[in-house]
CSV table of C-alpha atoms in Angstrom, one decimal:
chain,number,residue,atom,x,y,z
A,26,UNK,CA,157.5,167.3,137.2
A,27,UNK,CA,154.1,166.9,135.6
A,28,UNK,CA,153.9,164.0,133.3
A,29,UNK,CA,152.4,164.0,129.8
A,30,UNK,CA,150.0,161.3,128.4
A,31,UNK,CA,148.8,160.8,124.8
A,32,UNK,CA,145.3,159.5,124.2
A,33,UNK,CA,144.2,158.8,120.7
A,34,UNK,CA,140.5,159.1,119.8
A,35,UNK,CA,140.0,161.5,122.7
A,36,UNK,CA,137.4,163.9,121.3
A,37,UNK,CA,134.5,161.9,122.7
A,38,UNK,CA,133.4,158.7,124.4
A,39,UNK,CA,136.0,156.8,126.5
A,40,UNK,CA,138.9,158.8,125.1
A,41,UNK,CA,137.4,162.0,126.4
A,42,UNK,CA,136.7,160.6,129.8
A,43,UNK,CA,140.2,159.2,130.0
A,44,UNK,CA,141.6,162.7,129.2
A,45,UNK,CA,139.4,164.2,132.0
A,46,UNK,CA,140.3,161.6,134.6
A,47,UNK,CA,144.1,161.9,133.9
A,48,UNK,CA,143.8,165.7,133.9
A,49,UNK,CA,142.1,165.6,137.3
A,50,UNK,CA,145.1,163.6,138.6
A,51,UNK,CA,147.5,166.3,137.4
A,52,UNK,CA,148.6,164.9,134.0
A,53,UNK,CA,149.2,167.1,131.0
A,54,UNK,CA,147.3,165.7,128.0
A,55,UNK,CA,147.9,165.3,124.3
A,56,UNK,CA,144.5,164.8,122.8
A,57,UNK,CA,143.7,163.5,119.3
A,58,UNK,CA,140.6,163.2,117.1
A,59,UNK,CA,139.1,164.1,113.7
A,60,UNK,CA,136.4,166.6,114.9
A,61,UNK,CA,137.9,169.9,115.6
A,62,UNK,CA,134.9,171.3,117.5
A,63,UNK,CA,134.8,168.2,119.8
A,64,UNK,CA,138.5,168.6,120.5
A,65,UNK,CA,138.1,172.2,121.5
A,66,UNK,CA,135.5,171.2,124.1
A,67,UNK,CA,137.8,168.5,125.5
A,68,UNK,CA,140.7,170.9,125.5
A,69,UNK,CA,138.8,173.5,127.5
A,70,UNK,CA,137.7,170.9,130.0
A,71,UNK,CA,141.4,169.9,130.5
A,72,UNK,CA,142.5,173.5,130.9
A,73,UNK,CA,139.8,173.9,133.5
A,74,UNK,CA,141.6,171.2,135.5
A,75,UNK,CA,144.7,173.4,135.7
A,76,UNK,CA,146.9,171.3,133.5
A,77,UNK,CA,148.3,171.8,130.0
A,78,UNK,CA,147.0,170.3,126.7
A,79,UNK,CA,148.2,169.8,123.2
A,80,UNK,CA,145.7,169.2,120.4
A,81,UNK,CA,146.3,167.1,117.3
A,82,UNK,CA,143.6,166.7,114.7
A,83,UNK,CA,143.7,164.3,111.9
A,84,UNK,CA,143.0,160.7,110.7
A,85,UNK,CA,145.3,158.1,112.1
A,86,UNK,CA,145.6,156.4,108.7
A,87,UNK,CA,147.6,159.4,107.5
A,88,UNK,CA,151.4,159.5,108.1
A,89,UNK,CA,151.4,163.2,108.9
A,90,UNK,CA,149.0,162.6,111.8
A,91,UNK,CA,151.2,159.9,113.3
A,92,UNK,CA,154.3,162.0,112.8
A,93,UNK,CA,152.8,165.0,114.5
A,94,UNK,CA,151.7,162.9,117.5
A,95,UNK,CA,155.2,161.4,117.8
A,96,UNK,CA,156.9,164.8,117.5
A,97,UNK,CA,154.9,166.3,120.3
A,98,UNK,CA,155.1,163.2,122.5
A,99,UNK,CA,158.9,163.2,122.4
A,100,UNK,CA,159.2,166.9,122.8
A,101,UNK,CA,157.0,166.8,125.9
A,102,UNK,CA,158.8,163.7,127.3
A,103,UNK,CA,155.5,161.8,127.2
A,104,UNK,CA,155.1,159.0,129.7
A,105,UNK,CA,151.9,157.1,128.9
A,106,UNK,CA,150.5,156.2,125.5
A,107,UNK,CA,146.9,155.0,125.3
A,108,UNK,CA,145.8,153.6,121.9
A,109,UNK,CA,142.1,154.2,122.2
A,110,UNK,CA,141.0,155.2,118.7
A,111,UNK,CA,139.0,152.6,116.8
A,112,UNK,CA,136.1,152.1,114.4
A,113,UNK,CA,133.4,149.5,114.4
A,114,UNK,CA,132.3,147.4,111.4
A,115,UNK,CA,129.3,145.2,111.6
A,116,UNK,CA,128.4,143.8,108.2
A,117,UNK,CA,128.3,140.3,106.6
A,118,UNK,CA,131.6,139.5,105.0
A,119,UNK,CA,130.2,139.0,101.5
A,120,UNK,CA,128.8,142.5,101.6
A,121,UNK,CA,132.0,144.2,102.5
A,122,UNK,CA,134.0,146.2,99.9
A,123,UNK,CA,137.8,146.5,99.8
A,124,UNK,CA,137.7,150.1,101.1
A,125,UNK,CA,135.8,149.2,104.2
A,126,UNK,CA,138.1,146.3,104.9
A,127,UNK,CA,141.2,148.4,104.4
A,128,UNK,CA,140.0,151.3,106.5
A,129,UNK,CA,139.1,149.0,109.4
A,130,UNK,CA,142.4,147.3,109.3
A,131,UNK,CA,144.3,150.6,109.1
A,132,UNK,CA,142.5,152.3,111.9
A,133,UNK,CA,142.1,149.5,114.4
A,134,UNK,CA,145.4,147.6,113.8
A,135,UNK,CA,148.0,149.2,111.7
A,136,UNK,CA,147.6,152.7,113.2
A,137,UNK,CA,148.2,151.7,116.8
A,138,UNK,CA,151.1,149.4,115.8
A,139,UNK,CA,152.7,152.3,113.8
A,140,UNK,CA,152.3,154.8,116.5
A,141,UNK,CA,153.4,152.3,119.2
A,142,UNK,CA,156.5,151.5,117.1
A,143,UNK,CA,157.7,155.1,117.1
A,144,UNK,CA,156.8,155.7,120.8
A,145,UNK,CA,158.2,152.4,122.0
A,146,UNK,CA,161.6,153.1,120.5
A,147,UNK,CA,161.7,156.3,122.6
A,148,UNK,CA,160.4,154.6,125.7
A,149,UNK,CA,162.9,151.7,125.4
A,150,UNK,CA,165.9,154.1,125.1
A,151,UNK,CA,164.6,155.9,128.2
A,152,UNK,CA,163.9,152.6,130.0
A,153,UNK,CA,160.4,153.8,131.2
A,154,UNK,CA,156.9,154.3,129.9
A,155,UNK,CA,153.5,152.7,129.7
A,156,UNK,CA,151.5,151.6,126.7
A,157,UNK,CA,147.8,150.8,127.2
A,158,UNK,CA,146.0,149.3,124.2
A,159,UNK,CA,142.2,149.6,124.5
A,160,UNK,CA,140.6,146.5,123.0
A,161,UNK,CA,137.1,145.0,123.2
A,162,UNK,CA,135.3,141.7,123.4
A,163,UNK,CA,136.0,141.3,119.7
A,164,UNK,CA,139.6,140.6,120.6
A,165,UNK,CA,138.5,137.7,122.9
A,166,UNK,CA,135.7,136.0,121.0
A,167,UNK,CA,134.2,136.2,117.5
A,168,UNK,CA,130.9,137.8,116.8
A,169,UNK,CA,128.4,137.5,113.9
A,170,UNK,CA,128.9,139.9,111.0
A,171,UNK,CA,132.2,141.2,112.5
A,172,UNK,CA,134.8,139.2,110.7
A,173,UNK,CA,137.1,142.1,109.9
A,174,UNK,CA,136.5,144.0,113.1
A,175,UNK,CA,137.3,140.9,115.1
A,176,UNK,CA,140.4,140.3,113.0
A,177,UNK,CA,141.7,143.7,113.9
A,178,UNK,CA,141.0,143.2,117.6
A,179,UNK,CA,142.5,139.7,117.7
A,180,UNK,CA,145.5,141.1,115.9
A,181,UNK,CA,145.8,144.0,118.5
A,182,UNK,CA,145.7,141.5,121.3
A,183,UNK,CA,148.4,139.3,119.7
A,184,UNK,CA,150.6,142.4,119.2
A,185,UNK,CA,150.0,143.6,122.8
A,186,UNK,CA,150.9,140.2,124.3
A,187,UNK,CA,153.9,139.7,122.1
A,188,UNK,CA,155.4,143.1,122.6
A,189,UNK,CA,155.0,142.8,126.4
A,190,UNK,CA,157.8,140.2,126.5
A,191,UNK,CA,160.3,142.5,124.9
A,192,UNK,CA,159.0,145.6,126.7
A,193,UNK,CA,159.5,144.3,130.2
A,194,UNK,CA,163.2,143.9,129.5
A,195,UNK,CA,163.3,147.6,128.6
A,196,UNK,CA,161.4,148.9,131.6
A,197,UNK,CA,158.2,149.5,129.6
A,198,UNK,CA,154.8,148.3,130.7
A,199,UNK,CA,152.3,147.1,128.0
A,200,UNK,CA,148.7,146.6,129.1
A,201,UNK,CA,145.8,145.1,127.2
A,202,UNK,CA,142.3,146.3,128.2
A,203,UNK,CA,139.3,144.4,127.0
A,204,UNK,CA,135.9,146.2,127.4
A,205,UNK,CA,132.4,145.0,127.2
A,206,UNK,CA,129.6,147.3,126.0
A,207,UNK,CA,129.9,151.0,126.9
A,208,UNK,CA,127.6,153.9,126.4
A,209,UNK,CA,129.4,155.3,123.4
A,210,UNK,CA,128.5,156.4,119.9
A,211,UNK,CA,130.3,153.3,118.4
A,212,UNK,CA,128.1,151.0,120.5
A,213,UNK,CA,124.7,152.8,120.0
A,214,UNK,CA,125.3,153.1,116.3
A,215,UNK,CA,125.0,149.3,116.1
A,216,UNK,CA,121.3,149.7,117.1
A,217,UNK,CA,121.9,147.8,120.4
A,218,UNK,CA,120.3,148.8,123.6
A,219,UNK,CA,122.9,150.6,125.7
A,220,UNK,CA,120.7,150.9,128.9
A,221,UNK,CA,122.8,148.4,130.9
A,222,UNK,CA,126.1,149.3,129.3
A,223,UNK,CA,129.1,150.6,131.2
A,224,UNK,CA,129.6,154.3,131.9
A,225,UNK,CA,132.8,155.5,130.1
A,226,UNK,CA,133.7,157.7,133.1
A,227,UNK,CA,133.8,154.6,135.4
A,228,UNK,CA,135.9,152.7,132.9
A,229,UNK,CA,138.3,155.6,132.7
A,230,UNK,CA,138.8,155.4,136.4
A,231,UNK,CA,139.8,151.8,136.2
A,232,UNK,CA,142.2,152.4,133.4
A,233,UNK,CA,143.8,155.2,135.4
A,234,UNK,CA,144.3,152.8,138.3
A,235,UNK,CA,146.1,150.4,135.9
A,236,UNK,CA,148.7,153.1,135.2
A,237,UNK,CA,149.8,153.3,138.8
A,238,UNK,CA,153.1,151.7,139.6
A,239,UNK,CA,153.3,148.8,142.1
A,240,UNK,CA,156.5,147.5,143.6
A,241,UNK,CA,155.8,143.7,143.2
A,242,UNK,CA,153.3,143.4,140.3
A,243,UNK,CA,152.0,144.7,137.0
A,244,UNK,CA,148.8,144.1,135.2
A,245,UNK,CA,149.3,142.5,131.8
A,246,UNK,CA,145.7,142.2,130.7
A,247,UNK,CA,142.3,143.0,132.1
A,248,UNK,CA,138.6,142.4,131.1
A,249,UNK,CA,136.2,145.1,132.3
A,250,UNK,CA,132.6,144.0,131.8
A,251,UNK,CA,129.2,145.5,132.6
A,252,UNK,CA,127.3,144.6,135.8
A,253,UNK,CA,123.9,144.0,134.0
A,254,UNK,CA,122.9,142.5,130.6
């Protein structure tokens, strides 16, 4: 039976490459994003790989988006959840307004926790499933002018690590993935030079390998960093 996977933020960047890599391995894909035209492009690429695809558009800070993702995931007996969607925020703390702070916290931390809560309950009852939380260097060390962004990423790491203890008892794998600079819009919008950054397609291959089942081990957390700086 073909398995289903849900990837948030899969209309571009790493999320898109993850969708393509898993589709090439025979997975049906639930894709999500806010840009309908980008989602259509990804959907067509998935269909071209001979597998099925469900599309959910909408902002993750909205309850209806989360509920739609959960409804489709359970109906399709989804096996892997990848919390990939995130937004950057590089700005001195004293220049941030309340809306910027709230949005970053909601998208980067509350949304993946909320979605995971609903999916985890389903996985735990079934005694199987994989949750992969895509994090960044901001979850491992602080960076200048990224106080709120790093807060969300440190929070995501803490959530991932703590949930893992419970999840193992229920047959659910929880994996934290920390990434260095990638050639994505979120990175280039910072104004940084992306010449030596990682290719999202190569990162997607590594994440796919993490999802494979092993008899005697499981990966709890991994750091994927670029070859050159």
